[in-house]
Every structure is written in structure tokens, then in C-alpha cells.
Coordinates of C-alpha atoms and ligand atoms in Angstrom, one line a residue:
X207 CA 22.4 32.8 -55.6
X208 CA 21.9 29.0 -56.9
X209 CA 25.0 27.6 -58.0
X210 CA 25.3 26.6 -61.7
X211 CA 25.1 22.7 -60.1
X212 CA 22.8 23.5 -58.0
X213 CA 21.2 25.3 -60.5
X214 CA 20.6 22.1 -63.1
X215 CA 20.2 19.7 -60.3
X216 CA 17.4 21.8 -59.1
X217 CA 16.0 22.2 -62.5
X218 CA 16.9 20.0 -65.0
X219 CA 17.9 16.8 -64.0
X220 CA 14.9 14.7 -63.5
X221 CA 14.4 11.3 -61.5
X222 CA 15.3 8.3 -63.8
X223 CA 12.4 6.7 -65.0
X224 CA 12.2 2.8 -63.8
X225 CA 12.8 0.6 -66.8
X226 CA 9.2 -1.5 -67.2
X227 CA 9.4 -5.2 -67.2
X228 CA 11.5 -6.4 -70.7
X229 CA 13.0 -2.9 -71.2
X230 CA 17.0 -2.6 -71.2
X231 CA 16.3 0.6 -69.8
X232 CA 14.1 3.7 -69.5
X233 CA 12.8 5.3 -72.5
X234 CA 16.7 4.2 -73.8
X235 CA 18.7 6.4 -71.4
X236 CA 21.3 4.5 -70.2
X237 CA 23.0 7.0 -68.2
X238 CA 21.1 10.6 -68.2
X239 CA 22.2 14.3 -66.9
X240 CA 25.5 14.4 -64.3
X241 CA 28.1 12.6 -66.2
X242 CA 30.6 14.3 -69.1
X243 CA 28.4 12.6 -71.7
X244 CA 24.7 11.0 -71.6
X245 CA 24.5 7.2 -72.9
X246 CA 22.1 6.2 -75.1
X247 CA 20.5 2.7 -76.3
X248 CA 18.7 3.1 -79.8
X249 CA 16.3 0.4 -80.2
X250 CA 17.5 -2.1 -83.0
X251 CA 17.4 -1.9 -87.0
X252 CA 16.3 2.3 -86.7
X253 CA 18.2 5.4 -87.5
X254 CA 18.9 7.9 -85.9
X255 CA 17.4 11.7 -86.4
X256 CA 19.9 14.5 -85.2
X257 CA 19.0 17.9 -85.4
X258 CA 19.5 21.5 -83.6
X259 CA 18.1 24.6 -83.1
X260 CA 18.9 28.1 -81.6
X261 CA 16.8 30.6 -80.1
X262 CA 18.5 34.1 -79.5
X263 CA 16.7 37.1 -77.4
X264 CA 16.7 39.6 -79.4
X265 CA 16.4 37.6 -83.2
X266 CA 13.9 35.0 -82.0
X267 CA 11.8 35.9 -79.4
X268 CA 11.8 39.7 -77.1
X269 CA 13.7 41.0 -74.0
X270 CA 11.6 40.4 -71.2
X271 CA 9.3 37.1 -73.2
X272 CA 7.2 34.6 -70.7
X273 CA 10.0 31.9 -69.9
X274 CA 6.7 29.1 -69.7
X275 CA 6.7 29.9 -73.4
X276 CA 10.4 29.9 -74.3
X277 CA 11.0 26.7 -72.7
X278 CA 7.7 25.0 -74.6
X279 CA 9.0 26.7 -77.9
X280 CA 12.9 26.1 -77.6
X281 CA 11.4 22.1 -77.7
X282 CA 8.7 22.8 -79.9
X283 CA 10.6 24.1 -82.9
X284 CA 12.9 21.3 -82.5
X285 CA 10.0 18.8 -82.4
X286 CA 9.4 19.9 -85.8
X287 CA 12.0 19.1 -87.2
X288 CA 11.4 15.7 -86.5
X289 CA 8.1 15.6 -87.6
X290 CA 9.3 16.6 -90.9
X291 CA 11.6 13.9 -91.0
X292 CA 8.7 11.4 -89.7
X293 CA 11.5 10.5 -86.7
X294 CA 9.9 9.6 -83.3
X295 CA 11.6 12.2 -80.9
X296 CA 13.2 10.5 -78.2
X297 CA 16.1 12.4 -76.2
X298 CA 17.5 15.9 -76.0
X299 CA 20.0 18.1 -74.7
X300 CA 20.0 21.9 -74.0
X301 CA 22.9 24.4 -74.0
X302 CA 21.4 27.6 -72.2
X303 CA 23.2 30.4 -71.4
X304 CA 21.3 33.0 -68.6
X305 CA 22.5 36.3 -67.6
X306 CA 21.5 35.6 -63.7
X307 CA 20.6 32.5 -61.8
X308 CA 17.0 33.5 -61.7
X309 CA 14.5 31.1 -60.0
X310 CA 11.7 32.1 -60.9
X311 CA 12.2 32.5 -64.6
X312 CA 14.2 28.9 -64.4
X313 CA 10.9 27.3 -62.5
X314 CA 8.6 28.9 -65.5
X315 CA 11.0 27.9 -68.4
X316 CA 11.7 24.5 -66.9
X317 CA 7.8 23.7 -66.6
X318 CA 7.4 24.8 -70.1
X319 CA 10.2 22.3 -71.2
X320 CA 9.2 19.5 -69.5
X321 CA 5.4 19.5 -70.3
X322 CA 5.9 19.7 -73.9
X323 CA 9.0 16.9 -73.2
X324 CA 6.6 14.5 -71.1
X325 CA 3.6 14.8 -74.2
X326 CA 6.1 13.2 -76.3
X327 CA 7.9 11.3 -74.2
X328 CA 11.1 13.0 -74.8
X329 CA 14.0 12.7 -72.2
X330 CA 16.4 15.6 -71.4
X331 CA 19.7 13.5 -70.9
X332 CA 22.4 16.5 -70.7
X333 CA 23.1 20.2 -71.8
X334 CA 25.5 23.0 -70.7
X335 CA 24.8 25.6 -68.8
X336 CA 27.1 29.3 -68.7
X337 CA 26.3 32.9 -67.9
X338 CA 26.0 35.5 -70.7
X339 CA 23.3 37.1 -73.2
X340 CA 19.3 34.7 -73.0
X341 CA 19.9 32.0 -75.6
X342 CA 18.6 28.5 -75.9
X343 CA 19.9 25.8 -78.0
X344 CA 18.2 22.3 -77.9
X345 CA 19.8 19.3 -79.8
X346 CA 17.0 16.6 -80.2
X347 CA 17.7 13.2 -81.1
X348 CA 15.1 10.8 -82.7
X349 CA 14.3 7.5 -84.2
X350 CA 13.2 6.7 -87.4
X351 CA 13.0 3.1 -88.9
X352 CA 15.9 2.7 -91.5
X353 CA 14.9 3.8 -95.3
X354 CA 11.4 5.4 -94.2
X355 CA 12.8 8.6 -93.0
X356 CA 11.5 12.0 -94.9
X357 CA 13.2 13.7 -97.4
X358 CA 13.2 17.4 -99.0
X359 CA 14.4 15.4 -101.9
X360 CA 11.6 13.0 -103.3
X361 CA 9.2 14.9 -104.7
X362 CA 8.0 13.9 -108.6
X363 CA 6.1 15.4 -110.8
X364 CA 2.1 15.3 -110.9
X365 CA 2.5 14.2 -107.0
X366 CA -0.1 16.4 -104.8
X367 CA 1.1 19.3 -101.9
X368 CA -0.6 19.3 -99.0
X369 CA 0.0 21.4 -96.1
X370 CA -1.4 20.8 -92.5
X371 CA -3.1 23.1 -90.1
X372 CA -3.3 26.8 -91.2
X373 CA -0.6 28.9 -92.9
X374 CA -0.1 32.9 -91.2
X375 CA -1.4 32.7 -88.2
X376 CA 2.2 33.0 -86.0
X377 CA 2.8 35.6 -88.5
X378 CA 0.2 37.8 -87.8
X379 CA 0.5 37.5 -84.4
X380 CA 4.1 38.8 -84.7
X381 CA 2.8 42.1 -86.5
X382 CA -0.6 42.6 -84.5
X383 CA 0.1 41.5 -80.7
X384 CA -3.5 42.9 -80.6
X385 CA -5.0 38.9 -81.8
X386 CA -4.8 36.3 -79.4
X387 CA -5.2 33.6 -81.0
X388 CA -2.5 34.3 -83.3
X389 CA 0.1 35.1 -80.7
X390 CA -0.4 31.8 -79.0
X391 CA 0.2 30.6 -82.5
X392 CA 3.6 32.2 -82.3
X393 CA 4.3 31.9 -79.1
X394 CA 3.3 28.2 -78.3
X395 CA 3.7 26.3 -81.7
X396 CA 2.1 22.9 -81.9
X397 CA 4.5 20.3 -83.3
X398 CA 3.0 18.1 -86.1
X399 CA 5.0 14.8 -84.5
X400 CA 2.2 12.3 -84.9
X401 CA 1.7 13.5 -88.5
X402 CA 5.3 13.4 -89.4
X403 CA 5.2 9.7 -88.2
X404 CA 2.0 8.0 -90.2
X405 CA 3.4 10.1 -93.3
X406 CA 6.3 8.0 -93.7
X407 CA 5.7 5.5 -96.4
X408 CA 3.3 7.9 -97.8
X409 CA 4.5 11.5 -98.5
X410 CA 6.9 11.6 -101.1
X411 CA 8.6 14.4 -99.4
X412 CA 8.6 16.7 -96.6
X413 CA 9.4 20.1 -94.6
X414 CA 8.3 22.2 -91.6
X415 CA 7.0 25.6 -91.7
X416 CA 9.9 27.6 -90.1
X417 CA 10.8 30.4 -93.0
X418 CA 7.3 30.6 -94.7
X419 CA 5.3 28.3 -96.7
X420 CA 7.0 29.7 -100.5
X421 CA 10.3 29.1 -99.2
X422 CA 10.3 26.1 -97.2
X423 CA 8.1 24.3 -100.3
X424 CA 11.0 26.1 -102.1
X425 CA 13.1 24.0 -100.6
X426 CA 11.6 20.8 -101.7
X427 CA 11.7 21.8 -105.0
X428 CA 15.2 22.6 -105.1
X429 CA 16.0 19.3 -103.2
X430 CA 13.7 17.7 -105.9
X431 CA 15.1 19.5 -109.0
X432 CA 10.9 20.0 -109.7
X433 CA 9.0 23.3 -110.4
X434 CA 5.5 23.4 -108.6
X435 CA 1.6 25.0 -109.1
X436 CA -0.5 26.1 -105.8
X437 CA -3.8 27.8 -106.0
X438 CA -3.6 30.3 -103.0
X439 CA -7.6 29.9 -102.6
X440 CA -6.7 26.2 -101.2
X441 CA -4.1 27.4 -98.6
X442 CA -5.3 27.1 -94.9
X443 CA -6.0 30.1 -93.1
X444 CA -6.9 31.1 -89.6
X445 CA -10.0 33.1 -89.5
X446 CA -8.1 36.0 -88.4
X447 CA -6.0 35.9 -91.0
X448 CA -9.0 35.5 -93.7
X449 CA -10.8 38.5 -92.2
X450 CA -8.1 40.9 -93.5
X451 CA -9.0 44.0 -95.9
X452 CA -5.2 44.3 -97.2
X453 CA -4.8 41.6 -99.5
X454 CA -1.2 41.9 -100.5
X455 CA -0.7 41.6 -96.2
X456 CA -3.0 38.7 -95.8
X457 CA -0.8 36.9 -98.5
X458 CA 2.2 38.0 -97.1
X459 CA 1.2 36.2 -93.9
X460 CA 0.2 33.0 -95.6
X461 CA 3.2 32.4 -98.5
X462 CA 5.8 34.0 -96.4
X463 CA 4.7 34.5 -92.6
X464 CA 7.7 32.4 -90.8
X465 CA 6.9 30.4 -87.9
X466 CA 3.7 28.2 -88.3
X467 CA 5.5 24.6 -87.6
X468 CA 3.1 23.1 -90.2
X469 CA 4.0 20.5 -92.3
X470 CA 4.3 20.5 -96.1
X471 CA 4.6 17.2 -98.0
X472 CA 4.4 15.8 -101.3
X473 CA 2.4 12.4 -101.9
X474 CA 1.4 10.4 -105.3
X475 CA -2.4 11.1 -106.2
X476 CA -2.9 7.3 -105.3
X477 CA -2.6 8.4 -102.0
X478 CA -5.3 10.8 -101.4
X479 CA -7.9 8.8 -99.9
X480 CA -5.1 7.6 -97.2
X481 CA -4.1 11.4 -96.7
X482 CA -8.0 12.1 -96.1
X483 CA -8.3 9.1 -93.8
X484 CA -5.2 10.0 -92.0
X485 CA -6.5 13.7 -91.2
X486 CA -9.9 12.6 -90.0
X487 CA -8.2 10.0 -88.0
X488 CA -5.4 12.8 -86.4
X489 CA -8.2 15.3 -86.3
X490 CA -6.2 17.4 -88.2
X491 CA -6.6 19.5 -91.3
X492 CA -4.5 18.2 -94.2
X493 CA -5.5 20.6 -96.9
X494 CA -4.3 19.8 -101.1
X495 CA -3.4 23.0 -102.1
X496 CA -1.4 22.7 -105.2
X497 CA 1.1 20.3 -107.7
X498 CA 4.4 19.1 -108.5
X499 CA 5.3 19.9 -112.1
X500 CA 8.2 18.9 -114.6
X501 CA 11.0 21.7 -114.5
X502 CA 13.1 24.1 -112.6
X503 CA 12.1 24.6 -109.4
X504 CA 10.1 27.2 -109.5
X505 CA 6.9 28.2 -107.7
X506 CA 3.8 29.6 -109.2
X507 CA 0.9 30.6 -107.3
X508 CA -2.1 31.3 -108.7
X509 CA -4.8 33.8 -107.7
X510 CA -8.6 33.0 -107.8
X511 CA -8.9 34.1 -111.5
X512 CA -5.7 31.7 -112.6
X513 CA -3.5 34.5 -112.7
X514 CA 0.2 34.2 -111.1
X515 CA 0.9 36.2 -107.7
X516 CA 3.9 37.8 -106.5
X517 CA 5.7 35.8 -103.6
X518 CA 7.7 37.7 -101.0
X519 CA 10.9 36.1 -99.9
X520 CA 10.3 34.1 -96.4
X521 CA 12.6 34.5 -93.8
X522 CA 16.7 34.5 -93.8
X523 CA 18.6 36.1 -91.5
X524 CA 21.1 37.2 -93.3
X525 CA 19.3 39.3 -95.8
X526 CA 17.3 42.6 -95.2
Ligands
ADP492 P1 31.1 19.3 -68.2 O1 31.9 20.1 -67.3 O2 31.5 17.9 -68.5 O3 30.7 20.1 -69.5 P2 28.8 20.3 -66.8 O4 29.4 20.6 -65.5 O5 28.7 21.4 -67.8 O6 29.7 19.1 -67.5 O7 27.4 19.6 -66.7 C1 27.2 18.6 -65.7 C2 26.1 17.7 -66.1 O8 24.9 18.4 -66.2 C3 26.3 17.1 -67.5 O9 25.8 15.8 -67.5 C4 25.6 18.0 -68.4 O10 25.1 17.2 -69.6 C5 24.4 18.4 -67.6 N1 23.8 19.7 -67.9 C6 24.4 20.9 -67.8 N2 23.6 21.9 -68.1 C7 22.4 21.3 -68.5 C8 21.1 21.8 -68.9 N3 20.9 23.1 -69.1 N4 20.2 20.9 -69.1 C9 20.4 19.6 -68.9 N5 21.5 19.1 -68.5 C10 22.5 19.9 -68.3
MG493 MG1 29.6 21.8 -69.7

């Protein structure tokens, strides 16, 4: 049996990258994994993005789950987040604890990790590692150019919503392991970190996808103190999702299916053309799917025929 030093020598510490020519040091890590703390250099006149996120077996993913996957999803969801607040990822750490020092299930979860980490050039500097119950924490640290950060809070009325990608698909995955392509939406979630990073300046506001698309946009408007109007015609879907008979499931998947990692964003009218351009450009779909209105923050969504739907409540863990 590895021992736990061993154990994140073997799979997590990494060689340190060689500064290039005119760099204080590699990707900003000073001093990386096998010290009591990391040492960072954030590059001058930016801020920086701190942000965490847990993944329990059991809540977030099942006993027994492909550890390739958990590691790209640990990073993934964490990406996210700063995509939504249009910060460049740069470093992380990761707090893991493991019932048994099992190689091959390390080997998988570390390959996961580091492929997703190495797309975005994002450098694991540190972590903790104990025995007990599968959980995974990552605590990602980005940089964002001072005052051009993304906010929940920003929003104004008569600015546009727009929402990237497609809206249910992780979700129906979750209830029907039976589609593919919706399972790898779940299981491997593609981070909208580019996006996040040619919004700023543009969107007046922003969030990911985690909860559901009602209650994350909920969020904004809270933040925003502004009521919004979406036309659920306009909302992304996969095809998969669009193929369903049930209505009232297919837009339970799409207002409140957790789990997409899309963005949402708010951005003046003036700014559509640039939002078009920037989707062509990304070769991503940025879709217009509703408005911001004067008032309390509430959310209407309106069917085909202009009538108001019933949203389901997204995700919370701490209600049934
Ligand atoms: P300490 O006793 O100071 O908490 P540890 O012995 O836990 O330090 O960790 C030794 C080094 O390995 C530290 O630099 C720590 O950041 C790093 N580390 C521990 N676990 C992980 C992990 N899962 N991923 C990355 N780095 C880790
Ligand atoms: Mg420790």
C-alpha cells in the first residue's frame, strides 16, 4: 500500500514547468506542491478570483462512478465558476479524502484532472490528502483584470438574457442513463472559460448553470433587485431533450434540470451584434431567450401562446 507521500508524489505533484525567457516564473507558481503552503505571483494590476467546490459520493455523483470522470468534473464545475465571473483560471488546490490508497482509481482520477488542468493551463500547487468516505474538494484561484470581473448584481432593465449551449441535457441524463449523449453531458461538463473571458466588458451580469436555469437566473435577479420575461420556445435544447412526449418533464429538464455549466448573462441591447459575433467567433451557441424588466425579482416564463408556465424549484440540498 502507497503511502499518503508516496501517494501525492506519485500522483499529483507534477514536474515544475521552466519559466520561458522574461517570466518571473512558471505559469506564476513560485513554489508548487511539497511545502506547508504553495506561493503564488499574480501578475500585476489584476484580481484575484477565489472560489470552491465539493463533490460528495453519494449527493453528487454514485458509489462505484468512473474516477477519469470525477477527476475532469471535480475541475470542471470549478472552472465554471470562473467563467461566470469572466476570471482566467490559473491555479488550484485539491482536498481529497479516499477510503484506500487505490492505484488504479488514483491513475484514472489523476488523468482526468490533469487533462482538463493542462487545456486551461491551470496548475495544481497543493491540496490535502486523508483517508475516509470519496469526497473531492477543489479550491481554484483565477485572475481577472481589476473592475471587469462579472457580477450576479448588474443586471438593468430592458438588458437581453442569453444563455449558452443547451439547457437539460445533464439533467436528462441523470433520469435516463439510457441517452448517451446526455450522460456525457452530466458526467463530463464543458466549462464555458473562453466565454466567461470575452464577456467581460459586455455582459451586464452573469452566472453558471449549476442549480437549473430558473434558479440560477433567479439569482441575478435577486442580486439585481429586477423581475425578468423568457419565452421558453427560445431556450436551447439538446435534441434529446426536444424529442420528449411529456411536456411538463421536458420543461422540468430545461428551467430546472441542475448541472448543465452553461452560462447565463445579461447584456444591453446595444450589444447584440457583438454577442452574435462573439458566438460565431467561439463556435458556440449564445441563444437570446428572454428580458430584464422593472420590478421584484420575479421570473415569468412564457409558453408558445404567451401564456405564463409553472417553474419547479432547481436544486438545494437542503430542501426535499
Ligand atoms: P501539511 O502536513 O502541511 O498539511 P501535507 O503533508 O498534507 O502537508 O501535504 C504535503 C504537500 O503535498 C503539501 O504541499 C500539500 O499542499 C500537498 N498535497 C497534499 N495532498 C495533495 C493533493 N491531493 N493534491 C495536491 N497536492 C497535495
Ligand atoms: Mg495536510
Amino acid at each position: 500500500m502507497l503511502s499518503e507521500f508516496e501517494l501525492i508524489r506519485k500522483y499529483f505533484e507534477r514536474a515544475p514547468r521552466q519559466a520561458r525567457p522574461g517570466e518571473r516564473s512558471a505559469r506564476g507558481v513560485a513554489l508548487g506542491i511539497g511545502d506547508d503552503a504553495a506561493l503564488l505571483r499574480p501578475s500585476a494590476g489584476m484580481e484575484l478570483a477565489v472560489s470552491t467546490d465539493l463533490l460528495l459520493e453519494g449527493r453528487h455523483f454514485r458509489a462505484g462512478a468512473d474516477p477519469r470522470k470525477l477527476g475532469h468534473k471535480v475541475l470542471a464545475v470549478n472552472l465554471s465558476d470562473m467563467a461566470a465571473m469572466g476570471a482566467a483560471p490559473r491555479w488550484a488546490t485539491l482536498a481529497i479524502s479516499l477510503p484506500a490508497a487505490d492505484e488504479a482509481w488514483l491513475d484514472q482520477f489523476s488523468k482526468g484532472f490533469f487533462a482538463l488542468a493542462e487545456r486551461f493551463g491551470v496548475e495544481l500547487v497543493g491540496g490535502d490528502t486523508t483517508r475516509g468516505p470519496l469526497s473531492l474538494c477543489v479550491t481554484i484561484l483565477g485572475e481577472v483584470p481589476a473592475g471587469l470581473a462579472l457580477f450576479r448584481a448588474g443586471a438593468g432593465p430592458g438588458d437581453d438574457i442569453w444563455v449558452s449551449g443547451e439547457l437539460g441535457g445533464a439533467a436528462l441524463g441523470l433520469a435516463k442513463p439510457e441517452f448517451a449523449a446526455a450522460v456525457k453531458r452530466l458526467d463530463e461538463p464543458e466549462p464555458r472559460v473562453e466565454l466567461g473571458e470575452r464577456l467581460r466588458g459586455i455582459a451586464s451580469a452573469a452566472i453558471d448553470v449549476s442549480d437549473g436555469f430558473a434558479q440560477d437566473l433567479g439569482h441575478i435577479l435577486e442580486r439585481s433587485a429586477v423581475g425578468a420575461i423568457v419565452e421558453y420556445e427560445r431556450l436551447p435544447q439538446p435534441a434529446d431533450v426536444k424529442r420528449i412526449q411529456d411536456k411538463a418533464l421536458q420543461s422540468r429538464l430545461v428551467l430546472s434540470g441542475g448541472d448543465d455549466y452553461e452560462l447565463v448573462f445579461t447584456a444591453p441591447q446595444a450589444a447584440r451584434a457583438e454577442v452574435t459575433a462573439l458566438s460565431s467567433e467561439l463556435k458556440l451557441a449564445l441563444s437570446r431567450v428572454g428580458s430584464i424588466q422593472v420590478g421584484e425579482p420575479r421570473l415569468l416564463v412564457l409558453d408558445s401562446q404567451g401564456r405564463p408556465m409553472a417553474v419547479a424549484h432547481g436544486f438545494d440540498h437542503f430542501q426535499p
